[in-house]
Short mmCIF file of C-alpha atoms in Angstrom, two decimals:
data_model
loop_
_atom_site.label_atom_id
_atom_site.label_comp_id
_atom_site.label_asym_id
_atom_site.label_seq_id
_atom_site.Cartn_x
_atom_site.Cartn_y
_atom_site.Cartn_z
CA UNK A 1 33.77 89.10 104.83
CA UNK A 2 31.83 92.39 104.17
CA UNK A 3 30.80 94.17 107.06
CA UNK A 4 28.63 97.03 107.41
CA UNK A 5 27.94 97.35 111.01
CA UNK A 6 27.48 100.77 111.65
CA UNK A 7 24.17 102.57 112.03
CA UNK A 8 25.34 105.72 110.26
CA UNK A 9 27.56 104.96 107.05
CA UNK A 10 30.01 107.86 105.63
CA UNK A 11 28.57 110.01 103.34
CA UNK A 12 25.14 109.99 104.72
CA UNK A 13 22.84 112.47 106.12
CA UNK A 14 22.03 113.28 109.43
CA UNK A 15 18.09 114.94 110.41
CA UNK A 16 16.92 115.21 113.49
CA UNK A 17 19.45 112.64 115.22
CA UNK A 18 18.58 110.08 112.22
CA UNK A 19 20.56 108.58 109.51
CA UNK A 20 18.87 109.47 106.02
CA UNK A 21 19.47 106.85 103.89
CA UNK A 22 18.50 104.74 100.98
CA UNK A 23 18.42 100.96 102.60
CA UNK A 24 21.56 99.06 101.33
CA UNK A 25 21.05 95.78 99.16
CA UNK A 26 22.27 92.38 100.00
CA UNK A 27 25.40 91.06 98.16
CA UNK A 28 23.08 88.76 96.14
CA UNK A 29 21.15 91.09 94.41
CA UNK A 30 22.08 93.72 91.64
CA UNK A 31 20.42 96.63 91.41
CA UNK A 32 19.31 97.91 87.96
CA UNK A 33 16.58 100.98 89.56
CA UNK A 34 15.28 101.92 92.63
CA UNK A 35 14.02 104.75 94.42
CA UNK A 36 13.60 103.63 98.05
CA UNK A 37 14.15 106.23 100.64
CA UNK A 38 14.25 105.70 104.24
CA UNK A 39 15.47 105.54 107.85
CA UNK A 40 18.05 103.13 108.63
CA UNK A 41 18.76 102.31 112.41
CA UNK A 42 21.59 99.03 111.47
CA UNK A 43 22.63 96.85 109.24
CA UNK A 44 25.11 93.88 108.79
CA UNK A 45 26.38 92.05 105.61
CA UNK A 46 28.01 88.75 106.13
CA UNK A 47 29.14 86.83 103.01
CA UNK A 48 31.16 83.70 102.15
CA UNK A 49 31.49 80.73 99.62
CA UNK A 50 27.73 80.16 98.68
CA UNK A 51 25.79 82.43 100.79
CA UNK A 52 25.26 85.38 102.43
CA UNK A 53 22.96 86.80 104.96
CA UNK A 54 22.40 90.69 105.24
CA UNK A 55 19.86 91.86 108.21
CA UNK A 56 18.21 95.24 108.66
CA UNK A 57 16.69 97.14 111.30
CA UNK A 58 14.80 100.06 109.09
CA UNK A 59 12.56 102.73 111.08
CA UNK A 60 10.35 103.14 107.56
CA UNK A 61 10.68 103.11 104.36
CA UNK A 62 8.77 103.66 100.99
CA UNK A 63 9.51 103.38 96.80
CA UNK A 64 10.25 101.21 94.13
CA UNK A 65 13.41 98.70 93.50
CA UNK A 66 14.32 96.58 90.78
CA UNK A 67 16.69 93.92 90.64
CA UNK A 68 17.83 90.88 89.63
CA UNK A 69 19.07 87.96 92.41
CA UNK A 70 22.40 86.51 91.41
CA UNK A 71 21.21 83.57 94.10
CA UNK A 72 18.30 82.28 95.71
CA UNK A 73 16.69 84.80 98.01
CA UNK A 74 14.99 83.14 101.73
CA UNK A 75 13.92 86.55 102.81
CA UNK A 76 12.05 87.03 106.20
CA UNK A 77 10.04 90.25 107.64
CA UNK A 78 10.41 89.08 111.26
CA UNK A 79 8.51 91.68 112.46
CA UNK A 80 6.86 95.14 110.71
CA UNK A 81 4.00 97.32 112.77
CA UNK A 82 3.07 98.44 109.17
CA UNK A 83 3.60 97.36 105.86
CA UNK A 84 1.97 97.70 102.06
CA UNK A 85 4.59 95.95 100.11
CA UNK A 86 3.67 94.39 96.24
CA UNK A 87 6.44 92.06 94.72
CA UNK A 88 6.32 91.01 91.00
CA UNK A 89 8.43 88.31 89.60
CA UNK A 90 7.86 86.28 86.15
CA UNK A 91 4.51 88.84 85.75
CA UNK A 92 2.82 87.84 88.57
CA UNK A 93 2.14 90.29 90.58
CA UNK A 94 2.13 89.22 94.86
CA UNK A 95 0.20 91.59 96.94
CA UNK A 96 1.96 91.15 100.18
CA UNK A 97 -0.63 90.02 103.09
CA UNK A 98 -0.74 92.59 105.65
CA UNK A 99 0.54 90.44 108.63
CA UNK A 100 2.99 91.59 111.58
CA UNK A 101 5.77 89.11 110.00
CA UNK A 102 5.88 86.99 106.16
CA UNK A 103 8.60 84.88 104.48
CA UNK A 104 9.24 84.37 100.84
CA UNK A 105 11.64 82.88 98.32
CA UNK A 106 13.37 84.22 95.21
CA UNK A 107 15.12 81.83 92.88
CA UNK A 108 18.35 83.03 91.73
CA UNK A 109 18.44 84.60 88.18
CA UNK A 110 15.24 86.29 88.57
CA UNK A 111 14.22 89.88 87.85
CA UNK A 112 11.84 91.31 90.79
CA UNK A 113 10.16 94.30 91.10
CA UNK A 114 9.36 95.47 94.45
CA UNK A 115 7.12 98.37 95.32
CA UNK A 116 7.42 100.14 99.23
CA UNK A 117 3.69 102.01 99.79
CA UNK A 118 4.04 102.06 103.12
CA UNK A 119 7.00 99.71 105.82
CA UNK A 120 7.08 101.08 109.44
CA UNK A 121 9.53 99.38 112.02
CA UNK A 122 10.80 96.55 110.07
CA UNK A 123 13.33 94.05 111.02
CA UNK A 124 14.48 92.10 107.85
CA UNK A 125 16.84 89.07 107.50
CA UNK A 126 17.95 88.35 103.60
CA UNK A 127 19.84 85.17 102.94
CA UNK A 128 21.30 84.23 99.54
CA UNK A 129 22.25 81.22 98.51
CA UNK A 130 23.95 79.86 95.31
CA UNK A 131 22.81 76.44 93.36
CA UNK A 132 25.84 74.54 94.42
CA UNK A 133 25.26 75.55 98.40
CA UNK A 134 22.13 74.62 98.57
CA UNK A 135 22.62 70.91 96.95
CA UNK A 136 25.30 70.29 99.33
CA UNK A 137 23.46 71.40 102.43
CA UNK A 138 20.77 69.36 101.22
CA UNK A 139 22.66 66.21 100.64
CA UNK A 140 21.77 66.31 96.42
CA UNK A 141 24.79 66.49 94.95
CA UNK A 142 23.40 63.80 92.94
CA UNK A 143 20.90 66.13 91.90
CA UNK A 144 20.54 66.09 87.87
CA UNK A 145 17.54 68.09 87.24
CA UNK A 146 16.55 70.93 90.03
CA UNK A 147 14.65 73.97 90.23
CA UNK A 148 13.50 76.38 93.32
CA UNK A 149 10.26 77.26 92.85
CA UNK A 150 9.03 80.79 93.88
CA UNK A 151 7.15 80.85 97.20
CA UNK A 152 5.07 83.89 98.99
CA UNK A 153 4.15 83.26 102.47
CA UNK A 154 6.99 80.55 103.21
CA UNK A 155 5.86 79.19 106.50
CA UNK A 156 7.98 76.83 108.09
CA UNK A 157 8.27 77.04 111.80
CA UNK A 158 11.60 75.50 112.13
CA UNK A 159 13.06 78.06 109.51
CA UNK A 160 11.51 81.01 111.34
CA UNK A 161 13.16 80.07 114.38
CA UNK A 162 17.11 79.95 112.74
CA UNK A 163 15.85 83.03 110.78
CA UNK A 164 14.95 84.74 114.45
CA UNK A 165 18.19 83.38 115.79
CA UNK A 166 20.70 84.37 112.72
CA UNK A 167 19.09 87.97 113.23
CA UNK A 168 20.13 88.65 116.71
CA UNK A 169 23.53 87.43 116.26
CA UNK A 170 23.45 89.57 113.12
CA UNK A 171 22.22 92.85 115.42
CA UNK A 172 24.74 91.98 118.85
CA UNK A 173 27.92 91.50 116.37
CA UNK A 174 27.71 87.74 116.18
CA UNK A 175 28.80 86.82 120.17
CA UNK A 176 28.20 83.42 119.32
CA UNK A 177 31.15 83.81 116.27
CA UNK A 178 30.59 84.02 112.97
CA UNK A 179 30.15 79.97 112.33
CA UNK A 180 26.89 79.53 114.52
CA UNK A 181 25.46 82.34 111.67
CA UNK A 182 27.03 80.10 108.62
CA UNK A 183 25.80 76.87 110.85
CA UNK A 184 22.12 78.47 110.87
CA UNK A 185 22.12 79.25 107.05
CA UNK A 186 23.21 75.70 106.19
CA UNK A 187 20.12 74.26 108.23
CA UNK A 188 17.77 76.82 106.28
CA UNK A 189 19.09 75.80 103.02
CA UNK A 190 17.90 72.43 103.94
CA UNK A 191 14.95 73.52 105.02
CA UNK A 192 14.43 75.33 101.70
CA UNK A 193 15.06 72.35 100.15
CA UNK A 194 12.86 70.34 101.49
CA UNK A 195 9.86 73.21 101.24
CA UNK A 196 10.44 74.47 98.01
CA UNK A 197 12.35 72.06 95.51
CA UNK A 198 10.98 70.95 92.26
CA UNK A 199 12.71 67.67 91.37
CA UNK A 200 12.48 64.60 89.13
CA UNK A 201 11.34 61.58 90.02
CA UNK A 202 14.52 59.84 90.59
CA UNK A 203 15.56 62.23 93.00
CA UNK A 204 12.49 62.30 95.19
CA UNK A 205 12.61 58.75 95.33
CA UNK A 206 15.62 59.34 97.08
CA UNK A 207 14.41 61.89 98.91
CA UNK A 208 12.04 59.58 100.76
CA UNK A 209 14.51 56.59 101.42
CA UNK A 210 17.16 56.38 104.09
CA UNK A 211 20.26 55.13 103.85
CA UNK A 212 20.88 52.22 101.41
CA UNK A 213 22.11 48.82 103.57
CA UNK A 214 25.46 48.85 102.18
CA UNK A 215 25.51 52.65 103.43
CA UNK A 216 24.28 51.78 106.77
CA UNK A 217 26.74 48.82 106.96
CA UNK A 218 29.38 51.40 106.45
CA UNK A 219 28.82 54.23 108.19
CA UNK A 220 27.96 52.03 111.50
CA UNK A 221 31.53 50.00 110.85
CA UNK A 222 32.91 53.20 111.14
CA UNK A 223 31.98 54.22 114.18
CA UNK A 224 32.25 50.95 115.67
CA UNK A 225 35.56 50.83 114.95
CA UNK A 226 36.65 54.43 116.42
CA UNK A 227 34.64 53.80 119.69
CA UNK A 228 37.77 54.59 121.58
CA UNK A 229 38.10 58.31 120.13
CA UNK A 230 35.72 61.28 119.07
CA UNK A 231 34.06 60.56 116.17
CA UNK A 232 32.85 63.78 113.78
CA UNK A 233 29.69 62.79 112.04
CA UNK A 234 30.75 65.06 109.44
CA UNK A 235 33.50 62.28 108.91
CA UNK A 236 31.24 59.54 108.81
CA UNK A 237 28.92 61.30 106.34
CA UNK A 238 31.90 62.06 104.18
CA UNK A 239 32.33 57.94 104.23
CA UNK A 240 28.76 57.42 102.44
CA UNK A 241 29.08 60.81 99.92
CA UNK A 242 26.67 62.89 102.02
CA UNK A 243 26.50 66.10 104.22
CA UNK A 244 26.79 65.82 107.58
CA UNK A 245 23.15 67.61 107.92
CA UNK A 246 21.32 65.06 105.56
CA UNK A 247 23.55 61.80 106.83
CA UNK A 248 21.87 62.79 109.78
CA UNK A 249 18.64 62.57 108.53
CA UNK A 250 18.46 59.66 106.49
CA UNK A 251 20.13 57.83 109.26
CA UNK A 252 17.20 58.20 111.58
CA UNK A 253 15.08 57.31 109.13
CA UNK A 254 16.69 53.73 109.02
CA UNK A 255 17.34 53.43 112.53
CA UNK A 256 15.12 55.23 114.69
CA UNK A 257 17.75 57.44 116.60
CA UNK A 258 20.20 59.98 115.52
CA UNK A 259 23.74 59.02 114.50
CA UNK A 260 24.84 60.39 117.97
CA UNK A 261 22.12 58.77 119.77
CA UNK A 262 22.80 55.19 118.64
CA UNK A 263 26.80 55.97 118.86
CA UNK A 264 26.14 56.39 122.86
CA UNK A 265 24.10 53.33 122.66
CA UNK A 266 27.09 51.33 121.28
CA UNK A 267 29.47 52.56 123.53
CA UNK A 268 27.52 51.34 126.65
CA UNK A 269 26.73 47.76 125.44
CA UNK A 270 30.39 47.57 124.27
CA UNK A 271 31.44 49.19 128.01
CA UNK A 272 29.11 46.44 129.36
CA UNK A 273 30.98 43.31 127.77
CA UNK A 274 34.80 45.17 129.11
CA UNK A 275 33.19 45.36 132.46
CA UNK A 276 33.12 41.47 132.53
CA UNK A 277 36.85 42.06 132.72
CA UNK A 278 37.72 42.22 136.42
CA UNK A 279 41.23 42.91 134.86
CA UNK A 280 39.77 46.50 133.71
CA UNK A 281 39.35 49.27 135.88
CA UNK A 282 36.18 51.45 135.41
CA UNK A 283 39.32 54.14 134.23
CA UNK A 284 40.31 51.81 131.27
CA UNK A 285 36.87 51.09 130.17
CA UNK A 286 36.35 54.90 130.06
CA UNK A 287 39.11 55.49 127.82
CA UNK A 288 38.37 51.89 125.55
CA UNK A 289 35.12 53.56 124.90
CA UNK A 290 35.61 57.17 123.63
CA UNK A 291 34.94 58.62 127.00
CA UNK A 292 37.85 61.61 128.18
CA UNK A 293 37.50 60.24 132.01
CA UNK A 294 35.81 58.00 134.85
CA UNK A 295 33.38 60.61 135.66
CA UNK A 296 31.76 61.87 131.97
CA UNK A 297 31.86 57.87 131.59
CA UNK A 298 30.10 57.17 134.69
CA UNK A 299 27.30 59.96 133.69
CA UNK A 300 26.23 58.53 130.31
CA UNK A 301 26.42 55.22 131.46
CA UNK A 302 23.94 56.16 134.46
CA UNK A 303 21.81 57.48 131.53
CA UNK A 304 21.57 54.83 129.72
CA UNK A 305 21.41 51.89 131.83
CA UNK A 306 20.03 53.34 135.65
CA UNK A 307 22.81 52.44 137.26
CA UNK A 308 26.60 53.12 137.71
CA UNK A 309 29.39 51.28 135.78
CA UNK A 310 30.32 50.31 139.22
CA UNK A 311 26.73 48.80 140.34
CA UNK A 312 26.51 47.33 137.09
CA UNK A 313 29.43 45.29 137.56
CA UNK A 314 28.79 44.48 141.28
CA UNK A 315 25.29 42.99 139.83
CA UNK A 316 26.40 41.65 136.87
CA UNK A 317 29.75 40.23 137.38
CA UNK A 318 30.84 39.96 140.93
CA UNK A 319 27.81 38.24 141.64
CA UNK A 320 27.12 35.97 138.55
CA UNK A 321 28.82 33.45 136.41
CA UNK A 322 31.97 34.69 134.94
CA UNK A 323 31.43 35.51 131.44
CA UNK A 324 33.62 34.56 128.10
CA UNK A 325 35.15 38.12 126.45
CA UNK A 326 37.39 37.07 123.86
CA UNK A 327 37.70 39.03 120.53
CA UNK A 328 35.57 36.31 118.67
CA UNK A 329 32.84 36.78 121.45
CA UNK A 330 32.37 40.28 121.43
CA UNK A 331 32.81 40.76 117.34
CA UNK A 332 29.43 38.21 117.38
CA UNK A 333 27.61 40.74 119.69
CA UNK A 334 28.77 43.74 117.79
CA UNK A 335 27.38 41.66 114.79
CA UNK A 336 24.10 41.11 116.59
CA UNK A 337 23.73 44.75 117.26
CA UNK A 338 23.68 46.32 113.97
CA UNK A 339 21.13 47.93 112.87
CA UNK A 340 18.76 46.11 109.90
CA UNK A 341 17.23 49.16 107.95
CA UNK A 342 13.68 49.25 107.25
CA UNK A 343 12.83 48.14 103.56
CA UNK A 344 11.10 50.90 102.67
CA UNK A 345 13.94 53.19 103.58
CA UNK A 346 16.20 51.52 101.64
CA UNK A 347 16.28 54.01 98.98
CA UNK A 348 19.59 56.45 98.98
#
């Protein structure tokens, strides 16, 4: 994982206190001319399999670059006091807006010419991503016919936000690790997706749908049957063919609730039909139902239902008519409690 942390690289110069420098170029990008000039305060290059972010810190800057992406560029000016930037790709010719922060995207394989009149204290986040990454954080692996379509003035608040975040972590040495920054890019490629995708028909239809009822079926089986231990949703996305980020989706599209949201659900109702068994102590229901002990148990159940486990039983069971909880019994509630997927979602 390249790393170029340091404000002042070797072989620079130094004036006045200030690194001299021509601004370094992300991974993704090869360089066939430039003559940018400028001062550098920071910069820091992460890269692995797919993707790569590179963020900047540059005091000013002026010139001309050309280049060709090897990926998709998501490029963000998160914040610039001045800037007179023009970008040509495919001979069109962008005239950057002059606004205090802009976002645009680059399709991989492109030749770009950019030209620097004028950037004054700029902080810059570049993120490259290849085909395959961004069909697999979008949940297209299906995908037969895709193209990224060029964007100026990508505006999507939700991206801005991971953008902001994956900066700072970029600028304080990544305290949160280096897989919250691959976590954040993974969510913008999705985002990306969504924004900017050109796709056939067959493809968006799927795009709009949730998950299919046989999917549904399965993925909620799944869970239902590892109530008892931690389930990964990455594992149950696996089980229908999709990533974790776009299971995620397409599940709430069906349902109404997120995968995690509906697996709490289940394990309350099915901790409601054990507490019917005076036999069971609150402990042992706990454990039956993927909880670690009494107390996180006690918690989410409180949550969910109002009340205690222990109320809940006192009302319930203790003072009520005892209640049959044989296998056959509670495998017709769990079969009452699946979820029926819309009809219109029923696409994926």
């Amino acid at each position: 994982m390249p790393d170029s942390g340091a404000s002042c690289d070797k072989g620079q110069a130094r004036d006045g206190g200030r690194c001299k420098t021509v601004p370094p170029f992300p991974p993704h990008s090869r360089v066939r001319r430039s003559t940018i000039v400028g001062n550098l305060h920071w910069t820091r290059s992460l890269a692995w399999r797919g993707a790569s972010v590179q963020a900047l810190a540059i005091e000013s800057a002026c010139g001309e670059i050309e280049l060709k992406t090897s990926m998709a560029e998501l490029c963000f000016l998160l914040r610039c006091r001045h800037h007179d930037v023009d970008i040509e790709l495919a001979n069109t010719c962008w005239k950057a807006p002059h606004e205090p922060r802009l976002a645009y995207v680059i399709p991989g394989g492109r030749q770009i010419t950019q030209r620097v009149h004028l950037l004054e204290d700029a902080q810059i986040l570049k993120i490259g991503f290849e085909h395959e990454f961004l069909l697999r954080a979008a949940g297209l692996s299906h995908a037969r016919s895709f193209e990224l379509a060029p964007k100026l003035g990508y505006d999507d608040p939700l991206s801005w936000q991971l953008a902001a975040s994956i900066y700072e972590e970029c600028k304080n040495k990544a305290p949160g690790g280096r897989q919250f920054i691959e976590t954040g890019a993974t969510l913008l490629a999705m985002q990306l997706v969504r924004q900017c995708i050109a796709y056939s028909g067959e493809i968006n239809a799927r795009w709009r749908g949730g998950l299919a009822p046989t999917a549904l079926r399965r993925a909620c089986d799944f869970m239902m049957n590892n109530l008892s231990r931690e389930v990964a949703i990455v594992d149950v996305a696996r089980l229908v063919g999709l990533s974790a980020g776009h299971f995620a989706t397409v599940f709430q599209q069906s349902v109404g609730c997120s995968p995690h949201a509906w697996l709490r659900q289940e394990r309350i109702l099915s901790a409601q039909t054990l507490l019917h068994d005076k036999s069971l102590s609150l402990h042992a229901v706990a454990l039956q139902v993927g909880y670690a002990n009494q107390s996180a148990f006690g918690v989410c159940f409180k949550k969910q239902t109002g009340v205690t486990p222990a109320a809940w039983r006192r009302r319930h069971v203790f003072d009520s008519i005892p209640v049959d909880v044989d296998r056959q019994a509670c495998e017709s509630r769990r079969e009452r409690r699946l979820p029926t997927p819309h009809l219109s979602n029923a696409g994926l």
